[in-house]
Coordinates of C-alpha atoms and ligand atoms in Angstrom, one line a residue:
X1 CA 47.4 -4.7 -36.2
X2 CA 45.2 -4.3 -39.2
X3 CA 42.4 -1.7 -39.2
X4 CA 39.5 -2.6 -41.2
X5 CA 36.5 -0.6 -42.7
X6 CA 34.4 -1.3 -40.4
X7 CA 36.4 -0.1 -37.4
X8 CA 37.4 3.1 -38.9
X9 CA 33.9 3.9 -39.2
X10 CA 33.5 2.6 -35.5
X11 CA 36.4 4.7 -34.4
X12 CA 35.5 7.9 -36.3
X13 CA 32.1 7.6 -34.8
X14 CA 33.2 7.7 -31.4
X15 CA 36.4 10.5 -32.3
X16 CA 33.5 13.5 -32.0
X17 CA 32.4 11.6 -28.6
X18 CA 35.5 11.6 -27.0
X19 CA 36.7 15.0 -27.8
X20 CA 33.5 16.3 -25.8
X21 CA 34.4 14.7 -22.9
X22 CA 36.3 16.6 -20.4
X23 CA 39.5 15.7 -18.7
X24 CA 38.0 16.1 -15.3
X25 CA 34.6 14.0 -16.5
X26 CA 36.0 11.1 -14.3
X27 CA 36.5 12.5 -10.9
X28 CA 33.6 14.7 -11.4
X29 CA 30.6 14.7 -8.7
X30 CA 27.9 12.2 -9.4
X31 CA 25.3 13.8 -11.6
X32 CA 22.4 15.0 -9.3
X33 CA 19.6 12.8 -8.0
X34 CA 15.6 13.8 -8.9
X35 CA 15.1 13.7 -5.1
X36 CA 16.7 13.4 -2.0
X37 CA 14.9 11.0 1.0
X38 CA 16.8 11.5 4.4
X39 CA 15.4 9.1 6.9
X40 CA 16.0 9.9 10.6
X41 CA 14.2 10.4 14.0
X42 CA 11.8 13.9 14.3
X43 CA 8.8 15.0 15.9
X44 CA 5.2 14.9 14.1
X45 CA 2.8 17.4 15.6
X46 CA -0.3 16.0 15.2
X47 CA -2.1 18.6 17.5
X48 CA -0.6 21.4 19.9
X49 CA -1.7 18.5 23.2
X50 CA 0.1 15.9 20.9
X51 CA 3.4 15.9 19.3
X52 CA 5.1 12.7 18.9
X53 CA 8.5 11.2 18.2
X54 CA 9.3 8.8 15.2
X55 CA 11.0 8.1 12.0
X56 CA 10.3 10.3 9.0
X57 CA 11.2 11.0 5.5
X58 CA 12.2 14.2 5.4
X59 CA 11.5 15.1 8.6
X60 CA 7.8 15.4 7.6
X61 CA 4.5 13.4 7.8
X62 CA 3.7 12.0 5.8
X63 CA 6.9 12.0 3.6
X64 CA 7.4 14.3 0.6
X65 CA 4.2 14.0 -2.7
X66 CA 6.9 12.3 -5.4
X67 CA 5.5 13.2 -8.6
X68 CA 6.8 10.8 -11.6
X69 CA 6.3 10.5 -15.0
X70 CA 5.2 7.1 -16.9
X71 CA 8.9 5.8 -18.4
X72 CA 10.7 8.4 -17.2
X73 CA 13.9 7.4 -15.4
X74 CA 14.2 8.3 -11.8
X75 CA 16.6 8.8 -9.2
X76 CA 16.3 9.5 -5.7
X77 CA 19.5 9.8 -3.0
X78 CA 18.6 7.7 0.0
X79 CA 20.0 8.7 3.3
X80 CA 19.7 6.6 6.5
X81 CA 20.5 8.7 9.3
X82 CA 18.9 6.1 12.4
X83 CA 21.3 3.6 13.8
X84 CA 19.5 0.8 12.1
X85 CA 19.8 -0.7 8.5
X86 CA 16.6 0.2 6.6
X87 CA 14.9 -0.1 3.1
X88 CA 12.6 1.8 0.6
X89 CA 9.6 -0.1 -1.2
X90 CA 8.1 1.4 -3.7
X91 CA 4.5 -0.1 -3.5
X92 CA 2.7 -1.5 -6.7
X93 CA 5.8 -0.5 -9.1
X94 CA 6.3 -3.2 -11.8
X95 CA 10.2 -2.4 -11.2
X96 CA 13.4 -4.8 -10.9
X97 CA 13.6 -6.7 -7.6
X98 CA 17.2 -5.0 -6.8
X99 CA 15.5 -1.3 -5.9
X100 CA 11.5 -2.8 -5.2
X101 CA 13.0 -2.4 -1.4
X102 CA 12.3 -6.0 0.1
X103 CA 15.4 -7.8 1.4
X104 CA 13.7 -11.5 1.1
X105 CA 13.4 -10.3 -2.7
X106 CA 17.3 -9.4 -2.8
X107 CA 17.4 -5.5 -2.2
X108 CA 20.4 -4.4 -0.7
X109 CA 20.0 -2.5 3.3
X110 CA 20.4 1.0 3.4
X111 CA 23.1 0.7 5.9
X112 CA 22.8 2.9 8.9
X113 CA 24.3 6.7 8.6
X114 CA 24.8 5.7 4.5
X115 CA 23.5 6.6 1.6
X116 CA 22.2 4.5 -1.6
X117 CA 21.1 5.8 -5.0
X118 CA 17.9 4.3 -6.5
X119 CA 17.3 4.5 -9.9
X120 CA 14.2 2.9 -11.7
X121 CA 11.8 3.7 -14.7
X122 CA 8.6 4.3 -12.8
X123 CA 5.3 2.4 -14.1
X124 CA 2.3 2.0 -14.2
X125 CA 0.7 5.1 -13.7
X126 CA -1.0 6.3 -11.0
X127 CA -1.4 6.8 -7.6
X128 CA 1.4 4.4 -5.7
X129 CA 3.4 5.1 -2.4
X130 CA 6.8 4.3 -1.1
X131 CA 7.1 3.4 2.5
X132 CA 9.5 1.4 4.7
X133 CA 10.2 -2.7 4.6
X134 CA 12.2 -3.7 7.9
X135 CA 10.9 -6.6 9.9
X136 CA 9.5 -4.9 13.4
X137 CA 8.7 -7.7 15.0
X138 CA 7.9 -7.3 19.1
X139 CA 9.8 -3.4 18.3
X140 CA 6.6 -0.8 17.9
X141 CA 9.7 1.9 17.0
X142 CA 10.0 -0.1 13.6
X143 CA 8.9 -0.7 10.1
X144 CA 5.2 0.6 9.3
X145 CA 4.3 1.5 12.9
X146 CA 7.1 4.4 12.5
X147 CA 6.2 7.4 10.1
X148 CA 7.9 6.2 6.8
X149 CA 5.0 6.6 4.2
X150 CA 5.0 9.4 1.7
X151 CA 2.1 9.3 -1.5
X152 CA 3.8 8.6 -5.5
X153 CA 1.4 9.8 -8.2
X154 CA 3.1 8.3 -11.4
X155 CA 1.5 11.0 -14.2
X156 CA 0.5 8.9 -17.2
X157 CA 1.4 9.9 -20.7
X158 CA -2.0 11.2 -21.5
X159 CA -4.0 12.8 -18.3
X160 CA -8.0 11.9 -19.0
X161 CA -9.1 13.8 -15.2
X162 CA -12.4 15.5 -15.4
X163 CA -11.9 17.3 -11.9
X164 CA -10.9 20.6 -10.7
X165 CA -8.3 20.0 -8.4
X166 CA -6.5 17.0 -6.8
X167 CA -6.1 16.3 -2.7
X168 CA -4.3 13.7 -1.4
X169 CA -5.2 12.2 2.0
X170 CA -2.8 10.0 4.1
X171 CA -4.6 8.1 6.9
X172 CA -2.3 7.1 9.7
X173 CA -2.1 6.0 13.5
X174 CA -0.1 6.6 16.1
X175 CA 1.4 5.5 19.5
X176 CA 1.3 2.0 18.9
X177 CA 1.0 -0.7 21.9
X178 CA 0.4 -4.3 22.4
X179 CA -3.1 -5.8 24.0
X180 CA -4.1 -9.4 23.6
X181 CA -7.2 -9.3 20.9
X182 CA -8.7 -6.2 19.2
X183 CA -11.4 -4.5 17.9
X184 CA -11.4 -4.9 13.8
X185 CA -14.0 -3.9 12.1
X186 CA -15.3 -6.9 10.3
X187 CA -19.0 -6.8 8.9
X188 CA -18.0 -4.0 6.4
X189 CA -17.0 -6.8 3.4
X190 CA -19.6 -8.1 1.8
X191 CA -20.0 -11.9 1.7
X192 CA -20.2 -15.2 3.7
X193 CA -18.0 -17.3 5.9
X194 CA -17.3 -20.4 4.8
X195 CA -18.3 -22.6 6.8
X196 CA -15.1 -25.4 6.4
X197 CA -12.7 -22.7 6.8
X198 CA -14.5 -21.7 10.5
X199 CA -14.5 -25.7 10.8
X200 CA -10.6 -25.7 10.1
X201 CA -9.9 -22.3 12.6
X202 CA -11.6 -24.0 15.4
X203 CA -9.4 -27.1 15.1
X204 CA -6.2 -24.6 14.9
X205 CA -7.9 -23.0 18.3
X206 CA -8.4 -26.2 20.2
X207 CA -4.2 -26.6 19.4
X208 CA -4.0 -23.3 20.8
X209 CA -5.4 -22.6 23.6
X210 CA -4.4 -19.8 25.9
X211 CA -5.4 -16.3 26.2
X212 CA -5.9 -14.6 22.4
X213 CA -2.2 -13.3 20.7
X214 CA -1.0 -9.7 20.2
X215 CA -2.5 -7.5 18.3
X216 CA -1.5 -3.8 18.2
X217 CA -3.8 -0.8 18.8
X218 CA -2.9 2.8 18.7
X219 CA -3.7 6.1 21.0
X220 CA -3.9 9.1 18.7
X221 CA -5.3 8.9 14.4
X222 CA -4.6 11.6 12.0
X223 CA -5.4 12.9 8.6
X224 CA -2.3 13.9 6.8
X225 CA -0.1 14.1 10.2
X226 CA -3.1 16.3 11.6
X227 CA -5.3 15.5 13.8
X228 CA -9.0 16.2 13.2
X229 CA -9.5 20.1 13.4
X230 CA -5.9 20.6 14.3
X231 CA -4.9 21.1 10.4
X232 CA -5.8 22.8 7.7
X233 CA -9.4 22.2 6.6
X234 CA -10.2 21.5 2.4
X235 CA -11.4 24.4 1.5
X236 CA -13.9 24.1 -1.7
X237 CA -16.4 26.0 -3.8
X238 CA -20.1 24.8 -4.3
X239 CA -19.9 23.0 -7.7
X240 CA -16.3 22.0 -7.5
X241 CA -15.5 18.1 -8.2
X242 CA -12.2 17.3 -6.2
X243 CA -10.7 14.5 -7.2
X244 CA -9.6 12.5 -3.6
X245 CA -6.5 10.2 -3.9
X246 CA -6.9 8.8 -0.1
X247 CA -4.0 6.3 1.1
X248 CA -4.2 4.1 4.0
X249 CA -0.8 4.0 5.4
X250 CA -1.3 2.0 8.6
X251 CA 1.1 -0.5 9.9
X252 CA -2.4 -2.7 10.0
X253 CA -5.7 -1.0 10.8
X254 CA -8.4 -0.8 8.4
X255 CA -10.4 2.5 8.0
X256 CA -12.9 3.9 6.3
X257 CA -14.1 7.5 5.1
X258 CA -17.4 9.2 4.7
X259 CA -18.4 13.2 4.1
X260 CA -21.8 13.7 5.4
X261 CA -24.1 14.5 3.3
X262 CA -21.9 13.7 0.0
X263 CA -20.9 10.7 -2.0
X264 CA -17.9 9.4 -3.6
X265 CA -17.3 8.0 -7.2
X266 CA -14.3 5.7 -7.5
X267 CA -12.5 6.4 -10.4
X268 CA -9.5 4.3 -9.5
X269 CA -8.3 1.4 -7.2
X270 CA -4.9 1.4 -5.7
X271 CA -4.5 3.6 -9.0
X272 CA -5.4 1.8 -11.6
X273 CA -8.7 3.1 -13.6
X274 CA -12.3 0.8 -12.9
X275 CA -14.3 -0.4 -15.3
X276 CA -17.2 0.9 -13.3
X277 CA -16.7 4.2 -11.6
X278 CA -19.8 3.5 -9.1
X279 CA -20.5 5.9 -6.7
X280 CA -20.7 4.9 -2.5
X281 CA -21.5 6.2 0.7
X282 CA -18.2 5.4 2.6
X283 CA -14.8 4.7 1.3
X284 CA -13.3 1.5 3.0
X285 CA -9.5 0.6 3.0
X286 CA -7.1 -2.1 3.3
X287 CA -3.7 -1.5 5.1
X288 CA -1.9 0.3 2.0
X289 CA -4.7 0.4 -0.4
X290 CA -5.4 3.1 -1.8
X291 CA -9.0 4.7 -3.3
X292 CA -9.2 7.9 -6.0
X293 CA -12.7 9.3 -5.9
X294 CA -14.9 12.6 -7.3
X295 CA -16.7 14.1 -4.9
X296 CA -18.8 16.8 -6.4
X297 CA -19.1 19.7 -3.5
X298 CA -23.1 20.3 -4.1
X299 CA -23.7 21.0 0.1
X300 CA -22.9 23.5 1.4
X301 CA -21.5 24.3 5.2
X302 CA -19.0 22.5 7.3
X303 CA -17.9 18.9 7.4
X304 CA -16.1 16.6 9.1
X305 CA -14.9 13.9 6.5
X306 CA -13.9 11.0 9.0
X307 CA -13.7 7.3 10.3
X308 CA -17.2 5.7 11.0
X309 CA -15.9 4.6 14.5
X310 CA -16.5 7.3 17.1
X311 CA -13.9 6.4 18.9
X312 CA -10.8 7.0 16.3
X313 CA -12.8 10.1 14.7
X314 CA -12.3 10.9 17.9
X315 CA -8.9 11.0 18.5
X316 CA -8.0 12.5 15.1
X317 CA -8.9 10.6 12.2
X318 CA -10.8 12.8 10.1
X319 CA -10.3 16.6 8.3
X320 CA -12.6 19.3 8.2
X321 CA -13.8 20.5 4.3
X322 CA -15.3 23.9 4.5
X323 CA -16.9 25.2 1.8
X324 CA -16.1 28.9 0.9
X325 CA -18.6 31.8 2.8
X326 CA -19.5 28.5 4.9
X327 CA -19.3 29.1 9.1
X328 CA -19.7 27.0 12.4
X329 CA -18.9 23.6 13.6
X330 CA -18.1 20.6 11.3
X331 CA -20.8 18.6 10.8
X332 CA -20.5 14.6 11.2
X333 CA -23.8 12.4 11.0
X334 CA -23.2 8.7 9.9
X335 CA -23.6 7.4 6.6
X336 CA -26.3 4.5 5.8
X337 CA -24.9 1.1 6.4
X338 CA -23.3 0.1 3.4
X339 CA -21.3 -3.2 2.5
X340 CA -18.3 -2.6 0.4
X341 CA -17.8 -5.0 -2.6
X342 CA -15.1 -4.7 -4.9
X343 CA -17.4 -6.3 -7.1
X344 CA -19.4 -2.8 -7.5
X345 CA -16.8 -1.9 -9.4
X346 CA -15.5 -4.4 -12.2
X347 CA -16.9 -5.6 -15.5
X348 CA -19.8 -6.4 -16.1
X349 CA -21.1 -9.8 -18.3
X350 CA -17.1 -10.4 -18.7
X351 CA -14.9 -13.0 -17.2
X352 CA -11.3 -13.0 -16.6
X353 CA -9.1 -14.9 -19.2
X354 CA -8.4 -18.6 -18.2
X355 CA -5.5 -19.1 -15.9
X356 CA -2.6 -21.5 -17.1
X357 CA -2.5 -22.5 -13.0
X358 CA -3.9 -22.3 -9.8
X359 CA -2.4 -22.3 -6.7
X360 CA -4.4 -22.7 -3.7
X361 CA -3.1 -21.5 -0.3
X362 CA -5.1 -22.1 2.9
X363 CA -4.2 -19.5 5.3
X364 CA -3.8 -20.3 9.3
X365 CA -3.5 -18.8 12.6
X366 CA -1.7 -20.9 15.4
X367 CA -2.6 -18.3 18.4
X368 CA -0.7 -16.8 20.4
X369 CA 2.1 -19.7 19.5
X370 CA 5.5 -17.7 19.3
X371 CA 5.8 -16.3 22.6
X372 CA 2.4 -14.6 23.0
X373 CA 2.1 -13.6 18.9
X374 CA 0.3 -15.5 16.8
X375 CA 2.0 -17.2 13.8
X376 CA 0.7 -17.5 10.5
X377 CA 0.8 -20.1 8.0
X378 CA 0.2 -20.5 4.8
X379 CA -0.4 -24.4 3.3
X380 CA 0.6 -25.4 7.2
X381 CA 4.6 -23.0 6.4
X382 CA 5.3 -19.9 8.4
X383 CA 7.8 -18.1 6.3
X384 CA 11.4 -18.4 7.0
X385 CA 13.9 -16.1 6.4
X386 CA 16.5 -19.1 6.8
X387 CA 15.0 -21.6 3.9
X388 CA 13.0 -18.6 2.1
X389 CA 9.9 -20.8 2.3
X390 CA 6.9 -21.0 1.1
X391 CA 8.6 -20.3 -2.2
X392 CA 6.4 -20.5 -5.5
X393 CA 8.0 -21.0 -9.2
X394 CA 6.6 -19.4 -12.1
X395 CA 7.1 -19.2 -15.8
X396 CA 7.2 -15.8 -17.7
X397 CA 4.3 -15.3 -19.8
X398 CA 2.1 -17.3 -17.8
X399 CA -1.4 -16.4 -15.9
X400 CA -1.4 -17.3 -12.3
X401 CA -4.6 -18.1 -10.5
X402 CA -4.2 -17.4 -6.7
X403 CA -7.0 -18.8 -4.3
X404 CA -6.4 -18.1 -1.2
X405 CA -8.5 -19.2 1.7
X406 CA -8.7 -17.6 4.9
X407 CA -8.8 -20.5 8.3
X408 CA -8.9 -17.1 10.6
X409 CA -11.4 -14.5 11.6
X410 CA -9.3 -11.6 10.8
X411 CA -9.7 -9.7 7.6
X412 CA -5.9 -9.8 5.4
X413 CA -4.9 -6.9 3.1
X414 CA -3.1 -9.4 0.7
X415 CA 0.0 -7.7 -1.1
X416 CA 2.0 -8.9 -4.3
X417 CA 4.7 -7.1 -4.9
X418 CA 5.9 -6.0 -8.3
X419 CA 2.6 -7.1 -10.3
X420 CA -1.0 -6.0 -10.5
X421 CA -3.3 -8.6 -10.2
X422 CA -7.0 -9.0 -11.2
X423 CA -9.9 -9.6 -9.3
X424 CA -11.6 -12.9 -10.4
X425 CA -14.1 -13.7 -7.1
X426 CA -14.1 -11.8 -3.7
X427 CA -16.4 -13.5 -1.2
X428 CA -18.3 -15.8 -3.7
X429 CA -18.6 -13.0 -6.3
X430 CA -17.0 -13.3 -9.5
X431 CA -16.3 -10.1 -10.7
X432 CA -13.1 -8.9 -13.4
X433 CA -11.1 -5.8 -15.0
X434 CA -10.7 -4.6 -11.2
X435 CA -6.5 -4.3 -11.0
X436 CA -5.1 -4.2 -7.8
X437 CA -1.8 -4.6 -5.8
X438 CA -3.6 -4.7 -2.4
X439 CA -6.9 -7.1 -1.6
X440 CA -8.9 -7.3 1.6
X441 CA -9.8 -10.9 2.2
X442 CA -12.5 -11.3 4.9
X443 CA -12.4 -13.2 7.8
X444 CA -13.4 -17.3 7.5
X445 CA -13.7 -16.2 3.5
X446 CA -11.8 -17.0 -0.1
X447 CA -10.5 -14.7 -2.7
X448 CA -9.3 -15.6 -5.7
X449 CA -7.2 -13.4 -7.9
X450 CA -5.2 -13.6 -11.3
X451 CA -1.4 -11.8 -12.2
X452 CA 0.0 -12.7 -15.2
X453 CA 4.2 -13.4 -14.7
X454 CA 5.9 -10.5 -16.6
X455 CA 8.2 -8.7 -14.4
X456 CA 11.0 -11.6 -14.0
X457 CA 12.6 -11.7 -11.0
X458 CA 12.0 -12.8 -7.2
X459 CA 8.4 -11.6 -6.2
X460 CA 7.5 -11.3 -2.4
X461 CA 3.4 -11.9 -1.4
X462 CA 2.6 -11.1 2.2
X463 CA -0.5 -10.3 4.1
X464 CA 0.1 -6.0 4.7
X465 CA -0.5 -6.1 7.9
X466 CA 3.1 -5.4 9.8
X467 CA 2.4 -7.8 12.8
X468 CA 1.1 -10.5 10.2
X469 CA 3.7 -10.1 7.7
X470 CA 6.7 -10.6 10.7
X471 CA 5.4 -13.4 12.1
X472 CA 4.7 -16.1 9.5
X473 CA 2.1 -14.6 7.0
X474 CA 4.8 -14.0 3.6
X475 CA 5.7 -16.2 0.7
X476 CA 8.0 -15.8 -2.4
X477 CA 7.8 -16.0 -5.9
X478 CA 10.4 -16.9 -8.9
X479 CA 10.9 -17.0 -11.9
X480 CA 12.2 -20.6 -13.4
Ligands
CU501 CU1 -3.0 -10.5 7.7

């Protein structure tokens, strides 16, 4: 064997690395993760009159605040300590589809009483989440109805905050139970039905007929695992702007969020920056959107910050903010009526770029068709586990025009995973620069939205509503 030039230099190179390697290097312990999630059974106390039983990270509601760092590799141990295989998702991460934490996009299970390391290089920055991706199905002890949600703030490289201090509110249900129909707030999105799409959800109804499907509705609300007036209240100074980083965590309620008395500015969209930070009365979210707004604390006394409808304000969902030298009852008086519209807070005089494609996908409910649930189809497919369809091809480096159009009177938090996506029209109103991970679509309504393809690799859309999203309401995307 000759050695040439060129591998000498190689070889000599490496000599220095080699020596610095210890002999006991190989059978040494595996280098330590960033963080450690441990998911098992445990008891939330929500008040002293309420503590109940479900899975946690950590042991905790809501899981652990993981702060990351733009770019900076990160690794967190996962243990699964339930009886049942489970997964991580790390919500509105542009990250590979082997650790995203969706098995239809190829994630492995967690497998019960085992552990997995997950490594990624978090981006974008901003305020994300990670929470659970199991199919629950007809089981209310699975998936999003249990307590696997924690917040992810991703710090970007440069931090341009002009507020004082940071709180993070997680909004979350519990005791979840079956009725047939519910009670969903729906006249808080701006725009119109469309009057086809009611046209087209009648004829799905006349093929369904029967008493309504399953939906799911929930005995106790609480703010951060508390609550209202059972945790600690925000306390603040007169003249203070917090910056709120509020996270709806449901397994599928929509909420919304109002101080008395005090207004909001939105600075950020399921954590990425608006072109217009406009200021509202109420905050509405989503299932697993999230809103970052400035409140500037110019009233003094005692609030109750809360849910508009009496009835879940009053089993829990609200917190009390007390300003300092402030005494007596939280106040609560309802805000003016107020429609929210994404729209509010995009561009103004611009229009998105021109999509290479559209895809249109007409979205329908087939009540109460799969053993009392309803099923959900999108272009006339429920999705199936078995074929993986609907499945969608796309080509890196190409804009994507989604229009989807809503045949049901429900309002869908529409989800894509591992992209942002733009905001091009939300009920008849073209709007753009508003990027999101997480859409409400209104009932009988359309909304169209852009993502470019640049994270190759297979791409799950679903409607974020857990009973949605298990019966029907997903598709899947791929890369050619
Ligand atoms: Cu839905």
């Amino acid at each position: 064997m000759s050695i040439d030039r060129r591998s000498l230099v190689k070889f000599a190179a490496m000599a220095p690395m080699l020596g610095a390697l210890p002999r006991w290097a190989a059978a040494a312990e595996p280098e330590k993760p960033d963080y450690t999630l441990r998911i098992a059974g445990g008891l939330v106390e929500l008040s002293p009159q309420h503590i109940v039983a479900t899975t946690l990270y950590n042991g905790q509601f809501p899981g652990p605040l993981i702060r990351l760092k733009e770019g900076k590799r990160f690794t967190v141990d996962v243990y699964n300590d339930t009886d049942t295989p489970e997964l991580v998702h790390w919500h509105g991460q542009m990250i590979p589809s082997g650790v995203d934490g969706a098995s239809e996009e190829g994630t492995p299970f967690i497998a019960p009483h085992a552990m997995r390391r997950i490594s990624f290089v978090p981006k974008p920055s901003g305020f994300r989440f990670y929470h659970t991706h199991v199919v629950a199905g007809a089981d209310l002890n699975r998936g999003t109805y249990t307590g696997q949600a924690g917040p992810v703030y991703i710090e970007p490289v440069d931090n341009p905050g002009a507020y004082d201090r940071e709180v993070f509110l997680v909004l979350k249900e519990f005791l979840p139970s079956f009725s047939r129909g519910g009670d969903m707030a729906m006249d808080m999105l701006g725009g119109a039905p469309v009057r086809e799409l009611q046209a087209t959800g009648k004829q799905a109804d006349e093929k369904n007929k029967g008493p309504k499907g399953y939906e799911v509705g929930y005995e106790l609300f609480a703010v951060n695992g508390k609550m209202l007036g059972h945790g600690e209240p925000i306390r603040v100074k007169q003249g203070e702007r917090v910056l709120f980083h509020v996270l709806n965590a449901s397994a599928g309620e929509i909420r919304s969020l109002a101080l008395p008395g005090h207004v909001f500015k939105v600075v950020a969209l399921d954590g990425n920056p608006v072109p217009t930070p406009a200021t509202v009365p109420v905050l509405w979210l989503g299932t697993a959107e999230r809103v970052s707004a400035i409140v500037e604390m110019n009233r003094p006394g005692v609030w109750t910050m809360g849910d508009l409808a009496d009835d879940d304000r009053g089993h829990g969902m609200g917190i009390v903010v007390e300003y300092a030298n402030a005494r007596g009852q939280p106040q609560w008086t309802k805000p003016r009526p107020f429609k929210w519209d994404y729209a509010l807070f995009g561009k103004t005089g611009s229009a998105p770029d021109a999509p290479d494609e559209t895809i249109e996908i007409l979205i329908v409910k087939n009540n109460g068709a799969l053993s009392g649930f309803n099923q959900w189809t999108l272009n006339g497919e429920a999705f199936s586990m078995e074929t993986m369809k609907p499945h969608y091809t796309v080509r890196e480096g190409r804009r994507y025009r989604l229009k989807f159009r809503n045949a049901s009177d429900d309002i869908h938090p529409l989800h894509l995973h591992r992209h942002s996506f733009e905001l091009v029209r939300v009920g008849g109103k073209p709007t753009a620069g508003v990027i999101k991970d997480v859409v409400m679509l209104g009932g009988f309504q359309e909304v169209e939205f852009d993502f470019v393809a640049d994270n190759p690799g297979r791409t799950l859309f679903h409607c974020h509503q857990q009973l949605h999203m298990d019966f029907g309401f997903m598709a899947l995307f791929d890369y050619a």
